[in-house]
Amino acid sequence: MEFFKKLFCRKNKVEVPANVRKLIDALGGINNVLAYNNCVSRLRYDVKDMSLINKDELINLGFKYVIYFEGQNHVQIVYGVGVEEFNKLVKDSVPTLKAEYEKEMKKNRHQKIAQVVEQSKKEEEEAEIPNLRRVKAPTSGRVITLKELNDGVFSEGMVGEGAAIIMEGEDVNGFINIVAPFDGTITMLPANKNQFILKGDFGAEIVVLIGLDSYKLNGIGFKDALPLNSKVLAGEKIMSVNLRKMKEENLDTHLVIAATGDSQYKKLKDLRPEASISHTFMKLEKI
């Protein structure tokens, strides 16, 4: 069966013509083009970001007349006779170009994660710097700033400085583990288990929120949680979370971590773009 799957995939893979590839590159790449339409003489494409379009390259490719609709994120390219056939070539090439893009993004992410892990290992061999504490990632995923979270609370600095991790890497049953970012005591853990406060032995205190709207689950999918007032070591499992269920319920999948007002360590430092569970992904400075 696997042989026939591979054979089927090979036969259905579209070879992307060079002129199509160059056009898409000039339009900012396959991830920048949203819609591929045409009329009797023009290609009519919607894009995410007009600034990514290489206007000079479009001219070099022979497209002398290009109309840009800046406010609508839309571009029209005068093609002439054969526009429908050419646009079909472009649309047929989209799956292959997207697959190439995703493969490259995955490769780049793996490289970034490997760099984060390697850097974290080196730091673990070094002594702690006074007034600066390492914070290990409670889970794995891509890291964003709280500003990018745009939730109106964490993003506005109403809690404290920190970051968010887009959770990923669930096991065959859909679960991920949440581990302690540093040595400390769990001083707050509500009945629905969707958040906790960890007070560090060295004076830091953080709040960890597992999904902005995960309270809607009423604790379903949060299991094996350690009890309130438990003492934990950095990297020790605090609970398991059913990430698959959160996705199925269309709930937010950001793990948010922020310093509290009572923390002696409040200043975010050295935030990394990727988080690998139990490895340092940011630091907090004492102020």
Tab-separated table of C-alpha atoms in Angstrom:
chain	number	residue	atom	x	y	z
A	1	MET	CA	0.000	0.000	0.000
A	2	GLU	CA	2.822	2.391	0.911
A	3	PHE	CA	4.474	1.705	-2.464
A	4	PHE	CA	1.306	2.701	-4.353
A	5	LYS	CA	0.931	5.841	-2.221
A	6	LYS	CA	4.448	6.947	-3.135
A	7	LEU	CA	3.880	6.068	-6.788
A	8	PHE	CA	0.633	8.065	-6.828
A	9	CYS	CA	2.352	11.078	-5.232
A	10	ARG	CA	5.173	10.987	-7.789
A	11	LYS	CA	2.763	10.881	-10.712
A	12	ASN	CA	0.728	13.787	-9.344
A	13	LYS	CA	3.645	16.027	-8.498
A	14	VAL	CA	3.634	19.011	-10.852
A	15	GLU	CA	6.903	20.264	-12.254
A	16	VAL	CA	6.846	24.022	-11.815
A	17	PRO	CA	7.753	25.924	-15.009
A	18	ALA	CA	10.622	28.384	-14.560
A	19	ASN	CA	8.518	31.388	-15.603
A	20	VAL	CA	5.837	30.496	-13.045
A	21	ARG	CA	8.401	30.102	-10.278
A	22	LYS	CA	9.987	33.464	-11.139
A	23	LEU	CA	6.588	35.194	-11.168
A	24	ILE	CA	5.639	33.839	-7.734
A	25	ASP	CA	9.055	34.798	-6.345
A	26	ALA	CA	8.607	38.338	-7.696
A	27	LEU	CA	5.211	38.518	-5.977
A	28	GLY	CA	6.820	37.826	-2.613
A	29	GLY	CA	6.711	34.042	-2.591
A	30	ILE	CA	3.995	31.425	-2.472
A	31	ASN	CA	3.039	32.347	1.097
A	32	ASN	CA	2.347	35.941	0.039
A	33	VAL	CA	-0.193	35.216	-2.726
A	34	LEU	CA	-3.757	34.619	-1.523
A	35	ALA	CA	-5.884	34.386	-4.680
A	36	TYR	CA	-5.169	33.575	-8.326
A	37	ASN	CA	-7.758	35.001	-10.728
A	38	ASN	CA	-7.737	36.339	-14.263
A	39	CYS	CA	-9.892	38.180	-16.778
A	40	VAL	CA	-9.539	38.145	-20.566
A	41	SER	CA	-6.142	39.857	-20.527
A	42	ARG	CA	-4.916	40.232	-16.937
A	43	LEU	CA	-3.740	38.168	-13.999
A	44	ARG	CA	-5.650	39.383	-10.923
A	45	TYR	CA	-3.931	38.340	-7.706
A	46	ASP	CA	-4.569	39.164	-4.051
A	47	VAL	CA	-1.514	39.310	-1.778
A	48	LYS	CA	-0.828	39.560	1.960
A	49	ASP	CA	1.893	42.195	1.848
A	50	MET	CA	2.351	44.574	-1.082
A	51	SER	CA	5.808	45.589	0.149
A	52	LEU	CA	7.138	42.102	-0.637
A	53	ILE	CA	6.466	42.505	-4.368
A	54	ASN	CA	9.609	43.050	-6.445
A	55	LYS	CA	8.340	45.528	-9.032
A	56	ASP	CA	11.641	45.717	-10.913
A	57	GLU	CA	11.740	41.942	-11.261
A	58	LEU	CA	8.208	41.879	-12.707
A	59	ILE	CA	9.384	44.303	-15.395
A	60	ASN	CA	12.483	42.179	-16.032
A	61	LEU	CA	10.196	39.180	-16.534
A	62	GLY	CA	8.441	41.047	-19.346
A	63	PHE	CA	5.383	42.310	-17.485
A	64	LYS	CA	5.518	45.946	-18.587
A	65	TYR	CA	2.071	46.924	-17.357
A	66	VAL	CA	1.353	46.145	-13.720
A	67	ILE	CA	-1.359	47.906	-11.702
A	68	TYR	CA	-1.012	48.022	-7.912
A	69	PHE	CA	-4.048	48.524	-5.672
A	70	GLU	CA	-2.231	49.373	-2.430
A	71	GLY	CA	-5.273	49.732	-0.184
A	72	GLN	CA	-6.778	46.455	-1.353
A	73	ASN	CA	-3.613	44.312	-1.378
A	74	HIS	CA	-4.354	43.504	-4.993
A	75	VAL	CA	-2.236	43.491	-8.136
A	76	GLN	CA	-3.217	43.191	-11.796
A	77	ILE	CA	-0.654	42.101	-14.369
A	78	VAL	CA	-1.403	42.690	-18.048
A	79	TYR	CA	-0.574	39.407	-19.787
A	80	GLY	CA	-2.547	39.418	-23.036
A	81	VAL	CA	-3.366	36.396	-25.189
A	82	GLY	CA	-3.083	33.084	-23.365
A	83	VAL	CA	-3.654	34.536	-19.886
A	84	GLU	CA	-6.150	31.833	-18.913
A	85	GLU	CA	-3.800	29.009	-19.907
A	86	PHE	CA	-0.907	30.639	-18.059
A	87	ASN	CA	-2.983	31.230	-14.931
A	88	LYS	CA	-3.981	27.564	-14.980
A	89	LEU	CA	-0.278	26.678	-15.021
A	90	VAL	CA	0.227	28.919	-12.003
A	91	LYS	CA	-2.698	27.414	-10.067
A	92	ASP	CA	-1.596	23.878	-10.910
A	93	SER	CA	1.849	24.734	-9.518
A	94	VAL	CA	0.550	26.075	-6.195
A	95	PRO	CA	0.447	22.733	-4.283
A	96	THR	CA	4.041	21.932	-5.271
A	97	LEU	CA	5.285	25.418	-4.385
A	98	LYS	CA	3.482	25.314	-1.029
A	99	ALA	CA	4.943	21.889	-0.260
A	100	GLU	CA	8.429	23.218	-1.049
A	101	TYR	CA	7.821	26.258	1.163
A	102	GLU	CA	6.583	24.169	4.098
A	103	LYS	CA	9.522	21.782	3.752
A	104	GLU	CA	11.966	24.698	3.832
A	105	MET	CA	10.211	26.289	6.828
A	106	LYS	CA	10.291	22.973	8.689
A	107	LYS	CA	13.991	22.585	7.932
A	108	ASN	CA	14.708	26.111	9.170
A	109	ARG	CA	12.713	25.511	12.366
A	110	HIS	CA	14.588	22.293	13.099
A	111	GLN	CA	17.857	24.182	12.678
A	112	LYS	CA	16.684	26.941	15.043
A	113	ILE	CA	15.539	24.406	17.649
A	114	ALA	CA	18.884	22.602	17.438
A	115	GLN	CA	20.665	25.935	17.972
A	116	VAL	CA	18.467	26.725	20.993
A	117	VAL	CA	19.176	23.320	22.549
A	118	GLU	CA	22.915	23.609	21.912
A	119	GLN	CA	23.072	27.112	23.369
A	120	SER	CA	21.026	26.003	26.377
A	121	LYS	CA	23.368	23.070	27.043
A	122	LYS	CA	26.384	25.381	26.974
A	123	GLU	CA	24.718	27.787	29.403
A	124	GLU	CA	23.830	24.984	31.818
A	125	GLU	CA	27.545	24.294	32.176
A	126	GLU	CA	28.167	27.903	33.155
A	127	ALA	CA	27.508	29.444	36.551
A	128	GLU	CA	24.406	31.605	37.008
A	129	ILE	CA	25.045	35.299	36.435
A	130	PRO	CA	24.117	37.428	39.475
A	131	ASN	CA	20.720	39.134	39.111
A	132	LEU	CA	19.927	37.124	35.946
A	133	ARG	CA	18.010	33.826	36.035
A	134	ARG	CA	17.392	31.278	33.296
A	135	VAL	CA	13.821	30.253	32.551
A	136	LYS	CA	13.321	26.843	30.963
A	137	ALA	CA	10.572	26.312	28.403
A	138	PRO	CA	7.471	24.689	29.985
A	139	THR	CA	6.728	23.145	26.568
A	140	SER	CA	7.969	23.219	22.968
A	141	GLY	CA	6.934	25.512	20.126
A	142	ARG	CA	7.507	28.780	18.317
A	143	VAL	CA	8.013	31.770	20.605
A	144	ILE	CA	6.303	35.138	20.186
A	145	THR	CA	6.372	38.322	22.238
A	146	LEU	CA	3.462	39.229	24.490
A	147	LYS	CA	2.820	42.229	22.233
A	148	GLU	CA	2.188	39.844	19.334
A	149	LEU	CA	-0.348	37.998	21.485
A	150	ASN	CA	-2.666	41.002	21.081
A	151	ASP	CA	-5.056	39.836	23.818
A	152	GLY	CA	-5.463	43.222	25.475
A	153	VAL	CA	-4.131	42.036	28.842
A	154	PHE	CA	-0.731	40.359	28.587
A	155	SER	CA	-0.017	42.246	25.363
A	156	GLU	CA	-0.573	45.568	27.132
A	157	GLY	CA	1.795	44.737	29.989
A	158	MET	CA	-0.971	44.525	32.583
A	159	VAL	CA	0.580	41.418	34.161
A	160	GLY	CA	4.323	41.691	33.574
A	161	GLU	CA	7.066	41.024	31.056
A	162	GLY	CA	7.279	37.605	29.457
A	163	ALA	CA	6.554	35.670	26.277
A	164	ALA	CA	4.197	33.147	24.707
A	165	ILE	CA	4.836	29.745	23.155
A	166	ILE	CA	2.620	28.340	20.392
A	167	MET	CA	2.267	24.842	21.835
A	168	GLU	CA	3.042	21.845	19.616
A	169	GLY	CA	4.408	18.292	19.660
A	170	GLU	CA	1.468	16.345	21.077
A	171	ASP	CA	1.897	12.579	21.513
A	172	VAL	CA	-0.238	9.869	19.838
A	173	ASN	CA	-3.017	10.555	22.353
A	174	GLY	CA	-2.909	14.296	21.753
A	175	PHE	CA	-1.192	15.258	25.013
A	176	ILE	CA	1.816	17.437	25.801
A	177	ASN	CA	3.656	17.824	29.088
A	178	ILE	CA	4.023	21.101	30.955
A	179	VAL	CA	7.183	21.298	33.076
A	180	ALA	CA	8.541	23.669	35.703
A	181	PRO	CA	10.573	26.589	34.287
A	182	PHE	CA	12.753	26.694	37.430
A	183	ASP	CA	12.969	25.351	40.988
A	184	GLY	CA	10.110	26.597	43.118
A	185	THR	CA	6.686	26.111	44.680
A	186	ILE	CA	3.260	26.071	43.009
A	187	THR	CA	1.432	28.789	44.947
A	188	MET	CA	-1.712	29.071	42.807
A	189	LEU	CA	-3.591	26.380	40.866
A	190	PRO	CA	-7.331	26.815	40.162
A	191	ALA	CA	-9.775	23.925	39.945
A	192	ASN	CA	-9.763	23.938	36.132
A	193	LYS	CA	-5.932	23.604	36.118
A	194	ASN	CA	-5.495	25.939	33.126
A	195	GLN	CA	-2.969	28.171	34.872
A	196	PHE	CA	-0.597	28.262	37.810
A	197	ILE	CA	1.793	30.559	39.651
A	198	LEU	CA	5.306	29.337	40.382
A	199	LYS	CA	7.340	31.093	43.079
A	200	GLY	CA	11.040	30.470	42.599
A	201	ASP	CA	13.393	29.647	45.437
A	202	PHE	CA	15.524	32.625	44.370
A	203	GLY	CA	12.796	35.296	44.378
A	204	ALA	CA	11.292	35.102	40.899
A	205	GLU	CA	7.556	34.541	40.501
A	206	ILE	CA	5.733	33.810	37.258
A	207	VAL	CA	2.213	33.068	36.117
A	208	VAL	CA	1.763	30.426	33.413
A	209	LEU	CA	-1.500	30.431	31.443
A	210	ILE	CA	-2.133	27.421	29.199
A	211	GLY	CA	-4.399	28.816	26.479
A	212	LEU	CA	-6.074	32.219	26.665
A	213	ASP	CA	-9.593	30.755	26.624
A	214	SER	CA	-8.941	27.226	27.908
A	215	TYR	CA	-11.149	27.961	30.934
A	216	LYS	CA	-14.023	26.949	28.640
A	217	LEU	CA	-12.909	23.317	29.010
A	218	ASN	CA	-13.620	23.418	32.771
A	219	GLY	CA	-10.567	21.291	33.454
A	220	ILE	CA	-11.296	18.639	30.816
A	221	GLY	CA	-8.035	17.620	29.145
A	222	PHE	CA	-5.819	18.784	32.022
A	223	LYS	CA	-4.552	15.739	33.886
A	224	ASP	CA	-1.908	14.498	36.338
A	225	ALA	CA	-1.524	17.997	37.779
A	226	LEU	CA	0.640	18.312	40.861
A	227	PRO	CA	-1.259	19.611	43.909
A	228	LEU	CA	-1.116	23.153	45.201
A	229	ASN	CA	1.979	23.973	47.290
A	230	SER	CA	4.028	21.261	45.563
A	231	LYS	CA	7.760	21.924	45.433
A	232	VAL	CA	9.201	21.268	41.965
A	233	LEU	CA	12.576	21.199	40.283
A	234	ALA	CA	13.325	22.845	36.937
A	235	GLY	CA	12.158	20.530	34.149
A	236	GLU	CA	9.890	18.480	36.436
A	237	LYS	CA	6.461	17.643	34.996
A	238	ILE	CA	3.641	19.723	36.474
A	239	MET	CA	0.760	18.385	34.362
A	240	SER	CA	-0.289	16.987	30.978
A	241	VAL	CA	-2.575	18.886	28.607
A	242	ASN	CA	-4.723	17.542	25.775
A	243	LEU	CA	-3.554	19.891	23.028
A	244	ARG	CA	-5.488	17.970	20.382
A	245	LYS	CA	-8.759	18.665	22.207
A	246	MET	CA	-7.917	22.356	22.453
A	247	LYS	CA	-7.396	22.443	18.695
A	248	GLU	CA	-10.600	20.479	18.032
A	249	GLU	CA	-12.522	22.982	20.171
A	250	ASN	CA	-10.877	25.874	18.273
A	251	LEU	CA	-9.367	27.203	21.495
A	252	ASP	CA	-6.251	29.324	21.776
A	253	THR	CA	-3.048	27.254	21.954
A	254	HIS	CA	-0.606	29.800	23.360
A	255	LEU	CA	1.184	29.053	26.604
A	256	VAL	CA	1.750	32.437	28.208
A	257	ILE	CA	4.449	33.006	30.812
A	258	ALA	CA	4.878	36.355	32.572
A	259	ALA	CA	6.546	37.764	35.672
A	260	THR	CA	4.098	38.773	38.403
A	261	GLY	CA	4.057	42.046	40.287
A	262	ASP	CA	5.559	40.315	43.332
A	263	SER	CA	8.511	38.895	41.428
A	264	GLN	CA	11.955	40.251	42.249
A	265	TYR	CA	12.960	39.363	38.677
A	266	LYS	CA	10.810	41.366	36.284
A	267	LYS	CA	12.904	42.294	33.234
A	268	LEU	CA	12.771	39.977	30.207
A	269	LYS	CA	16.150	39.209	28.636
A	270	ASP	CA	17.547	37.014	25.847
A	271	LEU	CA	14.235	35.771	24.423
A	272	ARG	CA	14.762	33.039	21.844
A	273	PRO	CA	12.629	32.391	18.723
A	274	GLU	CA	12.053	28.710	19.481
A	275	ALA	CA	11.323	26.848	22.704
A	276	SER	CA	12.419	23.272	23.366
A	277	ILE	CA	10.887	21.775	26.507
A	278	SER	CA	13.181	21.877	29.572
A	279	HIS	CA	15.749	24.053	27.788
A	280	THR	CA	16.376	27.744	28.505
A	281	PHE	CA	14.350	29.990	26.197
A	282	MET	CA	14.469	33.299	28.078
A	283	LYS	CA	15.919	34.968	31.170
A	284	LEU	CA	14.589	37.257	33.878
A	285	GLU	CA	16.658	40.062	35.348
A	286	LYS	CA	16.373	41.321	38.914
A	287	ILE	CA	15.334	44.968	39.191
